[in-house]
Amino acid sequence: MNINEITGGVHYVGVNDRTTDLFEGLWIVPLGVSYNAYVVLGTERTALIDTVDAAHAAELEAKVQGVLRGRALDYIIVNHVEQDHSSALPHIHLCHPQAAIVGNAKTAAMLTGYYGLQEVTTVADGDTIDLGGKTLQFHLTPMLHWPETMMTRCVEDKVLFSGDAFGCFGALNGAVVDRDMNTGMYWNEMYRYYGSIVAKYGVPVKNALKKLEGVELDYICSTHGPVWHDELSRVVATYAALADWQAQPGVVIAYASMHGNVTLMAEHIASELASNGVKNVLLQDLNVSNLSYVLMNIGRFNGLVIGGNTYNTEIHPRVAQLLGTLKMDGIQHRTVGLFGNYTWSPGVTKKMAAALEGLKIDLLDPVEFKQAPATSDLEAASNLARELAARVLA
Ligand code: FEO
């Protein structure tokens, strides 16, 4: 059994990165991340779909050679120019100077800008390349999550090379296709990947799904994580739900405390939510949780509480980072409660609310308390929890 042959003539040649601490310099990847690339062998011609991070260029080239077995590489298809998929391209092109680099007009300009590559064969939406018994068709899917992103479909084999779409964090562990592995570890990593990187682009995700409606697919080959076959429908449904900001009943309490009173209030709200029947309650300390895990859970649950100290008369920096990210991502369909703590400078919850202005969310009346919480502050927080529970469980 060739574990890397996805279906006849379609081969996995990607690599695993188990050493990078921060993907994109931002997101921790304790389970690693894979950079997926594929070789398609037609009877007449061959194609490499995407490359990998430059640090793994030699490994990719060895795998490509292993699949080609002496045949020439005719095409290098670039579905996405972000460097985790393109920075090995100059090396691969040096190894296969006869191969035509294929992208769309936006791809071409980016490859010139990043690598000085001038000769790019450009394709438009719906164009095809015939490899001999295998037809590659190109589907432009802009802003998923860059302007040049496109997908390539191997028509006869019903294989979609989807770029980052349908991807997840988590390196591969031997097997490549979901049918050959237990995929359990990847589902949370899909929520985390989506929440960190794709969340802002729900509309382009929906546009891409619409474009692919009615196209019969047996395999989705993303640039990160497993190749989806047995669980293809689940992964498409998961991305569709995330793009719509659909969520299950539950509340994330994301807070940043300096000396304990904010933590005390967060714990109090959690207890009150549970008392009011909310079974999914997640407390996340913004001082120690990587933001990606907070975003992962915000993607899953329909309620959110954000709390923090006033810091130098402003919003606590960790809270400000979360609020800014939620604004950037355009979070929708969430009921949100805010609480703030101050010693001498009131008004932080007003600033927090202003940071979320314009979003399609239901913002509850905030709770703001001075120094240690008084009984009346705890009662106000209980009321907030009761209201929030009623809304998320409705
Ligand atoms: Fe995996 Fe947008 O790069």
Short mmCIF file of C-alpha atoms and ligand atoms in Angstrom, two decimals:
data_model
loop_
_atom_site.label_atom_id
_atom_site.label_comp_id
_atom_site.label_asym_id
_atom_site.label_seq_id
_atom_site.Cartn_x
_atom_site.Cartn_y
_atom_site.Cartn_z
CA MET A 1 0.00 0.00 0.00
CA ASN A 2 1.39 3.39 -1.01
CA ILE A 3 0.14 5.59 1.79
CA ASN A 4 1.05 8.72 -0.20
CA GLU A 5 -0.96 7.84 -3.33
CA ILE A 6 -4.30 9.52 -2.80
CA THR A 7 -5.90 7.99 -5.87
CA GLY A 8 -4.41 6.66 -9.09
CA GLY A 9 -1.76 9.13 -10.31
CA VAL A 10 -2.36 11.72 -7.57
CA HIS A 11 0.44 11.73 -5.00
CA TYR A 12 1.13 13.55 -1.76
CA VAL A 13 4.59 15.17 -1.63
CA GLY A 14 4.10 17.59 1.28
CA VAL A 15 6.20 18.00 4.41
CA ASN A 16 5.67 18.27 8.15
CA ASP A 17 6.92 21.11 10.31
CA ARG A 18 7.30 20.04 13.93
CA THR A 19 9.83 22.71 14.92
CA THR A 20 8.21 26.06 14.17
CA ASP A 21 6.97 27.65 17.40
CA LEU A 22 4.76 30.28 15.82
CA PHE A 23 2.97 29.83 12.51
CA GLU A 24 2.89 33.18 10.69
CA GLY A 25 4.93 34.41 13.67
CA LEU A 26 1.66 34.56 15.60
CA TRP A 27 -0.03 31.23 16.27
CA ILE A 28 1.41 28.44 18.37
CA VAL A 29 1.41 25.02 16.74
CA PRO A 30 2.06 22.46 19.50
CA LEU A 31 0.86 19.66 17.22
CA GLY A 32 2.94 20.96 14.31
CA VAL A 33 1.66 21.90 10.88
CA SER A 34 1.94 20.31 7.46
CA TYR A 35 2.65 22.12 4.21
CA ASN A 36 0.89 19.99 1.63
CA ALA A 37 1.89 19.68 -2.01
CA TYR A 38 0.80 17.15 -4.61
CA VAL A 39 2.01 15.68 -7.88
CA VAL A 40 -0.47 14.69 -10.60
CA LEU A 41 0.76 12.28 -13.27
CA GLY A 42 -1.04 12.34 -16.61
CA THR A 43 -0.18 10.02 -19.45
CA GLU A 44 1.44 12.89 -21.33
CA ARG A 45 2.37 15.53 -18.78
CA THR A 46 2.91 16.04 -15.06
CA ALA A 47 2.11 18.79 -12.58
CA LEU A 48 3.13 19.81 -9.08
CA ILE A 49 0.36 21.54 -7.14
CA ASP A 50 1.86 24.15 -4.80
CA THR A 51 5.21 23.94 -3.03
CA VAL A 52 6.16 24.30 0.64
CA ASP A 53 8.10 26.50 3.02
CA ALA A 54 11.65 27.14 1.79
CA ALA A 55 13.16 25.41 4.84
CA HIS A 56 11.79 22.14 3.43
CA ALA A 57 12.60 22.71 -0.25
CA ALA A 58 15.15 19.90 -0.54
CA GLU A 59 12.77 17.44 1.10
CA LEU A 60 10.01 18.43 -1.30
CA GLU A 61 12.30 18.06 -4.30
CA ALA A 62 13.35 14.57 -3.20
CA LYS A 63 9.69 13.55 -2.89
CA VAL A 64 8.83 15.04 -6.29
CA GLN A 65 11.71 13.13 -7.87
CA GLY A 66 10.52 9.97 -6.17
CA VAL A 67 7.08 10.30 -7.74
CA LEU A 68 8.26 11.44 -11.18
CA ARG A 69 10.70 8.49 -11.45
CA GLY A 70 12.65 10.12 -14.26
CA ARG A 71 9.75 11.87 -15.98
CA ALA A 72 9.95 15.62 -16.54
CA LEU A 73 7.87 18.04 -14.51
CA ASP A 74 5.76 20.10 -16.92
CA TYR A 75 3.77 22.41 -14.66
CA ILE A 76 4.02 23.98 -11.23
CA ILE A 77 0.57 25.18 -10.25
CA VAL A 78 0.48 27.97 -7.66
CA ASN A 79 -2.88 28.05 -5.92
CA HIS A 80 -1.69 30.44 -3.22
CA VAL A 81 1.39 32.65 -2.92
CA GLU A 82 1.67 32.93 0.88
CA GLN A 83 5.22 31.89 1.67
CA ASP A 84 4.41 28.66 3.48
CA HIS A 85 3.40 27.39 0.02
CA SER A 86 5.58 29.35 -2.33
CA SER A 87 8.97 30.07 -0.77
CA ALA A 88 10.32 26.71 -2.00
CA LEU A 89 9.21 27.61 -5.55
CA PRO A 90 12.47 29.26 -6.66
CA HIS A 91 14.41 26.14 -5.61
CA ILE A 92 11.95 23.76 -7.28
CA HIS A 93 11.97 25.87 -10.44
CA LEU A 94 15.76 25.76 -10.52
CA CYS A 95 15.53 21.97 -10.38
CA HIS A 96 12.88 21.91 -13.14
CA PRO A 97 13.54 24.97 -15.31
CA GLN A 98 11.40 23.55 -18.13
CA ALA A 99 8.27 23.49 -15.94
CA ALA A 100 5.78 26.26 -16.61
CA ILE A 101 4.71 28.13 -13.50
CA VAL A 102 0.92 28.48 -13.62
CA GLY A 103 -1.20 30.98 -11.71
CA ASN A 104 -3.73 33.72 -12.32
CA ALA A 105 -2.97 37.35 -13.08
CA LYS A 106 -2.74 38.26 -9.39
CA THR A 107 -0.48 35.29 -8.70
CA ALA A 108 1.90 36.40 -11.42
CA ALA A 109 2.33 39.90 -9.98
CA MET A 110 2.99 38.49 -6.49
CA LEU A 111 5.54 35.95 -7.70
CA THR A 112 7.39 38.76 -9.44
CA GLY A 113 7.26 40.87 -6.30
CA TYR A 114 8.44 38.16 -3.92
CA TYR A 115 10.86 36.14 -6.01
CA GLY A 116 11.53 38.12 -9.17
CA LEU A 117 9.88 35.36 -11.21
CA GLN A 118 8.82 36.91 -14.49
CA GLU A 119 7.47 34.07 -16.56
CA VAL A 120 4.17 32.92 -15.22
CA THR A 121 1.55 31.26 -17.41
CA THR A 122 -1.71 32.89 -16.39
CA VAL A 123 -5.05 31.14 -16.34
CA ALA A 124 -8.57 32.50 -15.92
CA ASP A 125 -11.52 31.03 -14.08
CA GLY A 126 -12.60 27.77 -15.69
CA ASP A 127 -9.47 27.33 -17.83
CA THR A 128 -8.08 23.82 -18.12
CA ILE A 129 -4.77 22.08 -18.70
CA ASP A 130 -4.77 18.58 -20.19
CA LEU A 131 -2.15 16.26 -18.69
CA GLY A 132 -3.35 13.26 -20.70
CA GLY A 133 -6.21 11.44 -19.02
CA LYS A 134 -6.20 14.00 -16.26
CA THR A 135 -7.65 17.47 -16.75
CA LEU A 136 -6.76 20.24 -14.35
CA GLN A 137 -9.43 22.92 -14.12
CA PHE A 138 -8.87 26.21 -12.29
CA HIS A 139 -11.46 27.88 -10.06
CA LEU A 140 -10.64 31.39 -8.94
CA THR A 141 -11.64 31.83 -5.29
CA PRO A 142 -10.32 35.28 -4.38
CA MET A 143 -9.78 36.41 -0.77
CA LEU A 144 -9.54 32.96 0.63
CA HIS A 145 -7.59 34.42 2.32
CA TRP A 146 -5.43 36.39 -0.14
CA PRO A 147 -6.57 38.08 -3.39
CA GLU A 148 -4.89 35.54 -5.70
CA THR A 149 -6.20 32.36 -4.08
CA MET A 150 -7.55 29.77 -6.46
CA MET A 151 -8.39 26.07 -6.42
CA THR A 152 -7.40 23.42 -8.93
CA ARG A 153 -9.59 20.43 -9.69
CA CYS A 154 -8.50 17.17 -11.24
CA VAL A 155 -11.73 16.58 -13.11
CA GLU A 156 -11.55 12.85 -13.86
CA ASP A 157 -10.53 11.88 -10.33
CA LYS A 158 -12.90 14.33 -8.60
CA VAL A 159 -10.00 15.72 -6.59
CA LEU A 160 -10.00 19.34 -5.42
CA PHE A 161 -6.72 21.00 -4.48
CA SER A 162 -8.26 23.67 -2.32
CA GLY A 163 -5.35 25.76 -1.03
CA ASP A 164 -5.78 26.84 2.59
CA ALA A 165 -9.53 26.22 2.48
CA PHE A 166 -10.60 23.17 4.50
CA GLY A 167 -7.17 23.16 6.14
CA CYS A 168 -6.22 22.79 9.77
CA PHE A 169 -3.22 22.91 12.07
CA GLY A 170 -1.57 19.64 13.07
CA ALA A 171 1.26 17.87 11.28
CA LEU A 172 0.54 14.54 9.62
CA ASN A 173 1.57 11.41 11.46
CA GLY A 174 2.34 8.82 8.82
CA ALA A 175 -0.96 8.68 6.99
CA VAL A 176 -2.15 11.41 4.61
CA VAL A 177 -5.77 10.55 3.72
CA ASP A 178 -8.40 10.53 6.47
CA ARG A 179 -9.40 6.95 5.57
CA ASP A 180 -5.98 5.79 6.80
CA MET A 181 -5.97 7.53 10.20
CA ASN A 182 -7.96 8.48 13.25
CA THR A 183 -8.69 12.17 12.57
CA GLY A 184 -9.74 13.08 16.13
CA MET A 185 -6.85 15.46 16.85
CA TYR A 186 -7.52 17.57 13.77
CA TRP A 187 -11.04 18.83 14.48
CA ASN A 188 -10.18 21.25 17.27
CA GLU A 189 -7.17 22.27 15.22
CA MET A 190 -9.53 23.09 12.34
CA TYR A 191 -11.56 25.43 14.54
CA ARG A 192 -8.34 26.99 15.80
CA TYR A 193 -6.91 27.39 12.29
CA TYR A 194 -10.14 28.87 10.98
CA GLY A 195 -10.52 31.23 13.95
CA SER A 196 -6.93 32.43 13.67
CA ILE A 197 -6.52 32.78 9.93
CA VAL A 198 -9.77 32.51 7.97
CA ALA A 199 -12.45 34.01 10.23
CA LYS A 200 -12.43 37.41 8.52
CA TYR A 201 -13.18 35.78 5.17
CA GLY A 202 -16.53 34.09 5.78
CA VAL A 203 -18.09 35.68 2.71
CA PRO A 204 -15.32 34.47 0.33
CA VAL A 205 -15.63 31.01 1.95
CA LYS A 206 -19.35 31.04 1.21
CA ASN A 207 -18.71 32.26 -2.36
CA ALA A 208 -16.25 29.43 -2.92
CA LEU A 209 -18.69 26.86 -1.53
CA LYS A 210 -21.38 28.23 -3.83
CA LYS A 211 -19.06 28.04 -6.80
CA LEU A 212 -18.36 24.38 -6.04
CA GLU A 213 -22.02 23.51 -5.52
CA GLY A 214 -22.95 20.58 -7.72
CA VAL A 215 -19.32 19.66 -8.38
CA GLU A 216 -18.88 16.04 -7.41
CA LEU A 217 -15.80 15.59 -5.24
CA ASP A 218 -14.18 12.46 -3.83
CA TYR A 219 -11.13 14.12 -2.30
CA ILE A 220 -10.33 17.55 -0.91
CA CYS A 221 -6.58 18.15 -0.77
CA SER A 222 -5.91 21.22 1.33
CA THR A 223 -2.52 22.78 1.91
CA HIS A 224 -2.64 21.96 5.64
CA GLY A 225 -3.73 18.80 7.44
CA PRO A 226 -5.24 15.56 6.19
CA VAL A 227 -6.65 14.88 2.73
CA TRP A 228 -10.39 14.60 3.22
CA HIS A 229 -12.23 11.64 1.70
CA ASP A 230 -14.32 9.65 4.21
CA GLU A 231 -15.06 12.82 6.19
CA LEU A 232 -15.27 15.20 3.24
CA SER A 233 -18.90 16.14 3.93
CA ARG A 234 -18.15 16.88 7.57
CA VAL A 235 -15.27 19.19 6.73
CA VAL A 236 -17.33 21.10 4.14
CA ALA A 237 -20.21 21.42 6.62
CA THR A 238 -17.81 22.62 9.33
CA TYR A 239 -16.37 25.34 7.11
CA ALA A 240 -19.87 26.35 5.94
CA ALA A 241 -21.06 26.68 9.54
CA LEU A 242 -17.99 28.66 10.58
CA ALA A 243 -18.37 30.98 7.58
CA ASP A 244 -21.94 31.68 8.76
CA TRP A 245 -20.79 32.26 12.35
CA GLN A 246 -23.11 29.43 13.44
CA ALA A 247 -22.44 28.28 17.00
CA GLN A 248 -23.68 25.99 19.73
CA PRO A 249 -25.03 27.19 23.08
CA GLY A 250 -22.18 28.08 25.40
CA VAL A 251 -20.15 30.95 26.78
CA VAL A 252 -16.47 31.80 26.57
CA ILE A 253 -15.29 34.05 29.41
CA ALA A 254 -12.08 35.70 28.23
CA TYR A 255 -10.46 37.84 30.88
CA ALA A 256 -7.20 39.49 31.89
CA SER A 257 -6.60 40.00 35.59
CA MET A 258 -3.70 41.76 37.31
CA HIS A 259 -4.16 41.04 41.00
CA GLY A 260 -7.14 38.70 41.21
CA ASN A 261 -10.35 40.73 41.33
CA VAL A 262 -11.06 40.27 37.63
CA THR A 263 -10.46 36.54 38.03
CA LEU A 264 -12.82 36.50 40.99
CA MET A 265 -15.52 38.17 38.88
CA ALA A 266 -14.89 35.81 35.94
CA GLU A 267 -15.28 32.80 38.23
CA HIS A 268 -18.44 34.30 39.71
CA ILE A 269 -19.97 34.80 36.26
CA ALA A 270 -19.00 31.25 35.27
CA SER A 271 -20.70 29.86 38.34
CA GLU A 272 -23.81 31.92 37.69
CA LEU A 273 -23.95 30.80 34.06
CA ALA A 274 -23.74 27.18 35.16
CA SER A 275 -26.43 27.81 37.77
CA ASN A 276 -28.63 29.11 34.98
CA GLY A 277 -28.24 25.95 32.90
CA VAL A 278 -25.32 26.77 30.58
CA LYS A 279 -23.35 23.54 30.31
CA ASN A 280 -20.62 24.81 28.01
CA VAL A 281 -18.73 27.47 29.96
CA LEU A 282 -15.06 28.07 29.22
CA LEU A 283 -12.89 30.42 31.25
CA GLN A 284 -9.85 31.59 29.33
CA ASP A 285 -7.19 33.73 30.96
CA LEU A 286 -5.90 36.05 28.25
CA ASN A 287 -2.61 36.48 30.12
CA VAL A 288 -1.67 32.84 29.59
CA SER A 289 -3.88 31.50 26.77
CA ASN A 290 -2.62 31.88 23.23
CA LEU A 291 -5.18 34.01 21.44
CA SER A 292 -5.74 31.23 18.89
CA TYR A 293 -7.38 29.03 21.54
CA VAL A 294 -9.67 31.86 22.60
CA LEU A 295 -10.68 32.48 18.98
CA MET A 296 -11.18 28.73 18.49
CA ASN A 297 -13.76 28.64 21.25
CA ILE A 298 -15.39 31.92 20.28
CA GLY A 299 -15.97 30.26 16.91
CA ARG A 300 -17.79 27.39 18.59
CA PHE A 301 -20.03 29.05 21.18
CA ASN A 302 -22.71 31.73 20.86
CA GLY A 303 -22.00 33.61 24.08
CA LEU A 304 -18.99 35.65 25.10
CA VAL A 305 -17.94 37.58 28.18
CA ILE A 306 -14.88 39.79 28.05
CA GLY A 307 -13.42 41.30 31.19
CA GLY A 308 -10.30 43.02 32.37
CA ASN A 309 -8.60 45.60 34.49
CA THR A 310 -8.19 49.19 33.51
CA TYR A 311 -4.54 49.63 32.62
CA ASN A 312 -3.03 53.12 32.70
CA THR A 313 -6.60 54.46 32.31
CA GLU A 314 -7.08 52.38 29.15
CA ILE A 315 -8.29 48.89 28.19
CA HIS A 316 -5.93 46.16 29.41
CA PRO A 317 -3.55 45.39 26.49
CA ARG A 318 -4.54 41.69 26.32
CA VAL A 319 -8.21 42.61 26.25
CA ALA A 320 -7.54 45.30 23.66
CA GLN A 321 -5.82 42.69 21.48
CA LEU A 322 -8.85 40.40 21.65
CA LEU A 323 -11.31 43.22 20.98
CA GLY A 324 -9.24 44.42 18.04
CA THR A 325 -9.09 40.93 16.58
CA LEU A 326 -12.84 40.42 16.93
CA LYS A 327 -13.44 43.75 15.20
CA MET A 328 -10.99 42.83 12.44
CA ASP A 329 -12.67 39.45 11.95
CA GLY A 330 -16.17 40.94 11.95
CA ILE A 331 -17.52 38.53 14.55
CA GLN A 332 -21.29 38.00 14.19
CA HIS A 333 -24.25 36.36 15.90
CA ARG A 334 -22.86 36.38 19.41
CA THR A 335 -24.33 37.72 22.64
CA VAL A 336 -21.57 39.58 24.43
CA GLY A 337 -21.22 40.74 28.03
CA LEU A 338 -18.46 43.04 29.23
CA PHE A 339 -17.04 43.73 32.65
CA GLY A 340 -14.27 45.99 33.84
CA ASN A 341 -12.40 46.76 37.02
CA TYR A 342 -10.71 50.02 38.02
CA THR A 343 -9.01 51.60 41.00
CA TRP A 344 -9.18 55.32 40.25
CA SER A 345 -10.13 55.72 36.57
CA PRO A 346 -13.69 54.61 35.62
CA GLY A 347 -15.09 54.16 32.12
CA VAL A 348 -13.21 51.17 30.72
CA THR A 349 -16.33 49.22 29.72
CA LYS A 350 -17.48 52.19 27.64
CA LYS A 351 -14.17 52.00 25.78
CA MET A 352 -14.52 48.24 25.39
CA ALA A 353 -18.02 48.64 23.94
CA ALA A 354 -16.75 51.31 21.56
CA ALA A 355 -14.09 48.89 20.34
CA LEU A 356 -16.85 46.50 19.23
CA GLU A 357 -19.05 49.15 17.62
CA GLY A 358 -20.52 48.24 14.25
CA LEU A 359 -20.41 44.48 14.77
CA LYS A 360 -23.51 42.32 14.32
CA ILE A 361 -23.58 41.23 17.97
CA ASP A 362 -25.96 41.68 20.91
CA LEU A 363 -24.14 43.66 23.54
CA LEU A 364 -25.55 43.41 27.07
CA ASP A 365 -25.31 46.17 29.66
CA PRO A 366 -21.78 46.02 31.09
CA VAL A 367 -20.70 45.58 34.69
CA GLU A 368 -17.97 47.86 35.95
CA PHE A 369 -16.68 47.75 39.51
CA LYS A 370 -14.25 49.78 41.61
CA GLN A 371 -11.42 48.00 43.44
CA ALA A 372 -12.69 44.81 45.12
CA PRO A 373 -16.20 43.77 44.02
CA ALA A 374 -18.94 44.80 46.45
CA THR A 375 -22.06 42.71 46.98
CA SER A 376 -23.92 44.99 44.59
CA ASP A 377 -21.24 44.38 41.92
CA LEU A 378 -21.60 40.63 42.27
CA GLU A 379 -25.38 40.99 42.01
CA ALA A 380 -24.97 43.04 38.83
CA ALA A 381 -22.73 40.31 37.44
CA SER A 382 -25.31 37.67 38.39
CA ASN A 383 -27.92 39.63 36.45
CA LEU A 384 -25.61 39.79 33.45
CA ALA A 385 -25.05 36.02 33.66
CA ARG A 386 -28.79 35.35 33.95
CA GLU A 387 -29.56 37.48 30.89
CA LEU A 388 -26.73 35.92 28.91
CA ALA A 389 -27.80 32.39 29.85
CA ALA A 390 -31.36 33.09 28.73
CA ARG A 391 -30.14 34.36 25.36
CA VAL A 392 -27.59 31.66 24.56
CA LEU A 393 -30.01 28.87 25.52
CA ALA A 394 -33.01 30.40 23.70
FE1 FEO B 1 -1.10 28.29 4.39
FE2 FEO B 1 -2.30 31.31 3.51
O1 FEO B 1 -1.03 30.04 3.71
#
